[in-house]
Short mmCIF file of C-alpha atoms in Angstrom, two decimals:
data_model
loop_
_atom_site.label_atom_id
_atom_site.label_comp_id
_atom_site.label_asym_id
_atom_site.label_seq_id
_atom_site.Cartn_x
_atom_site.Cartn_y
_atom_site.Cartn_z
CA MET A 1 -13.43 0.53 -0.50
CA LYS A 2 -16.67 1.29 1.33
CA VAL A 3 -19.61 2.61 -0.70
CA LEU A 4 -22.82 3.77 0.95
CA PHE A 5 -25.97 3.78 -1.22
CA VAL A 6 -28.89 5.92 -0.12
CA CYS A 7 -32.34 5.19 -1.49
CA SER A 8 -35.87 5.61 -0.30
CA GLY A 9 -35.95 2.71 2.13
CA GLY A 10 -32.64 0.95 1.61
CA MET A 11 -34.20 -2.12 0.04
CA SER A 12 -34.74 -1.32 -3.63
CA SER A 13 -31.01 -0.91 -4.16
CA SER A 14 -30.07 -4.54 -3.49
CA ILE A 15 -29.94 -5.34 -7.21
CA VAL A 16 -27.73 -2.31 -7.85
CA VAL A 17 -25.53 -3.15 -4.86
CA ASN A 18 -24.94 -6.61 -6.29
CA ALA A 19 -24.24 -5.20 -9.76
CA LEU A 20 -21.60 -2.84 -8.33
CA LYS A 21 -19.97 -5.56 -6.21
CA LYS A 22 -19.83 -7.88 -9.23
CA GLU A 23 -18.27 -5.21 -11.45
CA ALA A 24 -15.75 -4.25 -8.76
CA ALA A 25 -14.73 -7.90 -8.37
CA LYS A 26 -14.25 -8.20 -12.16
CA ASN A 27 -11.89 -5.22 -11.89
CA GLY A 28 -9.95 -6.68 -8.97
CA MET A 29 -11.39 -4.27 -6.42
CA GLU A 30 -12.60 -5.22 -2.97
CA MET A 31 -15.78 -3.33 -2.21
CA ASP A 32 -18.12 -3.17 0.77
CA VAL A 33 -21.50 -1.72 -0.25
CA LEU A 34 -24.45 -0.97 2.02
CA ALA A 35 -27.87 0.38 1.00
CA ILE A 36 -29.77 2.46 3.54
CA GLY A 37 -32.79 4.74 3.63
CA THR A 38 -32.53 8.51 3.86
CA VAL A 39 -33.49 8.57 7.54
CA GLU A 40 -30.34 6.57 8.37
CA VAL A 41 -27.79 8.82 6.62
CA GLU A 42 -27.05 11.13 9.52
CA ASP A 43 -26.14 8.23 11.82
CA GLU A 44 -24.42 5.98 9.25
CA ILE A 45 -22.28 8.46 7.32
CA ASN A 46 -19.68 8.70 10.11
CA ASN A 47 -18.92 4.97 10.03
CA GLY A 48 -15.90 5.10 7.73
CA TRP A 49 -17.52 5.29 4.28
CA ASP A 50 -15.33 6.31 1.34
CA ILE A 51 -18.20 7.56 -0.80
CA CYS A 52 -21.97 8.03 -0.68
CA MET A 53 -24.15 7.46 -3.73
CA VAL A 54 -27.75 8.73 -3.91
CA ALA A 55 -30.37 6.80 -5.88
CA PRO A 56 -32.24 8.53 -8.74
CA GLN A 57 -35.66 8.11 -7.13
CA ILE A 58 -34.66 10.37 -4.22
CA ARG A 59 -32.78 13.04 -6.16
CA HIS A 60 -35.13 15.58 -4.53
CA ARG A 61 -33.37 14.75 -1.23
CA PHE A 62 -29.85 14.93 -2.65
CA ASP A 63 -29.01 18.30 -1.07
CA SER A 64 -29.89 17.14 2.45
CA VAL A 65 -27.91 13.90 2.04
CA LYS A 66 -24.97 15.82 0.60
CA GLN A 67 -25.00 18.18 3.58
CA PHE A 68 -24.47 15.25 5.99
CA CYS A 69 -21.76 13.88 3.70
CA ASP A 70 -19.99 17.24 3.49
CA GLU A 71 -19.97 17.52 7.29
CA ALA A 72 -18.40 14.04 7.48
CA ASN A 73 -15.92 14.74 4.63
CA VAL A 74 -17.41 11.95 2.51
CA PRO A 75 -17.74 12.58 -1.25
CA CYS A 76 -21.34 12.34 -2.42
CA ALA A 77 -22.80 11.88 -5.90
CA ALA A 78 -26.05 10.96 -7.56
CA ILE A 79 -26.26 7.52 -9.13
CA PRO A 80 -26.78 8.05 -12.87
CA PRO A 81 -30.24 6.77 -13.90
CA GLN A 82 -28.64 4.42 -16.48
CA GLY A 83 -26.60 2.89 -13.63
CA TYR A 84 -29.60 2.09 -11.48
CA SER A 85 -30.31 -1.34 -12.95
CA PRO A 86 -29.04 -4.92 -12.75
CA LEU A 87 -26.68 -4.08 -15.63
CA GLY A 88 -25.58 -0.74 -14.19
CA GLY A 89 -22.45 -1.93 -12.39
CA PRO A 90 -19.99 -0.53 -14.97
CA VAL A 91 -21.70 2.89 -14.95
CA ILE A 92 -21.71 3.13 -11.15
CA LEU A 93 -18.13 1.89 -10.82
CA LYS A 94 -17.02 4.51 -13.35
CA THR A 95 -18.84 7.21 -11.33
CA VAL A 96 -17.21 6.02 -8.09
CA LYS A 97 -13.74 6.01 -9.68
CA GLU A 98 -14.23 9.48 -11.14
CA LEU A 99 -15.45 10.95 -7.85
CA LEU A 100 -12.56 9.43 -5.93
CA SER A 101 -10.03 10.17 -8.70
CA LEU A 102 -9.01 6.50 -9.02
#
């Protein structure tokens, strides 16, 4: 599964990316996760992503990110604030599974 994280600059999400990868591995799921900044969404979203997750600190840009995702037929959701931490892997994985009906 390929999960695209969108945050302000693509760097602050590295801890959350690792938490999601770790939780996915514990659940026997193979997961490719990339964190990017909002300016990269339009170009990156068409590269085969299964889902796009938007970080809490840029929720004010959610609608514009979602528009690119909708055009590319990629489900998009906000990362719950309680999931945006080193211990947030279970929360984010649950959100991903729910959005993709897994």
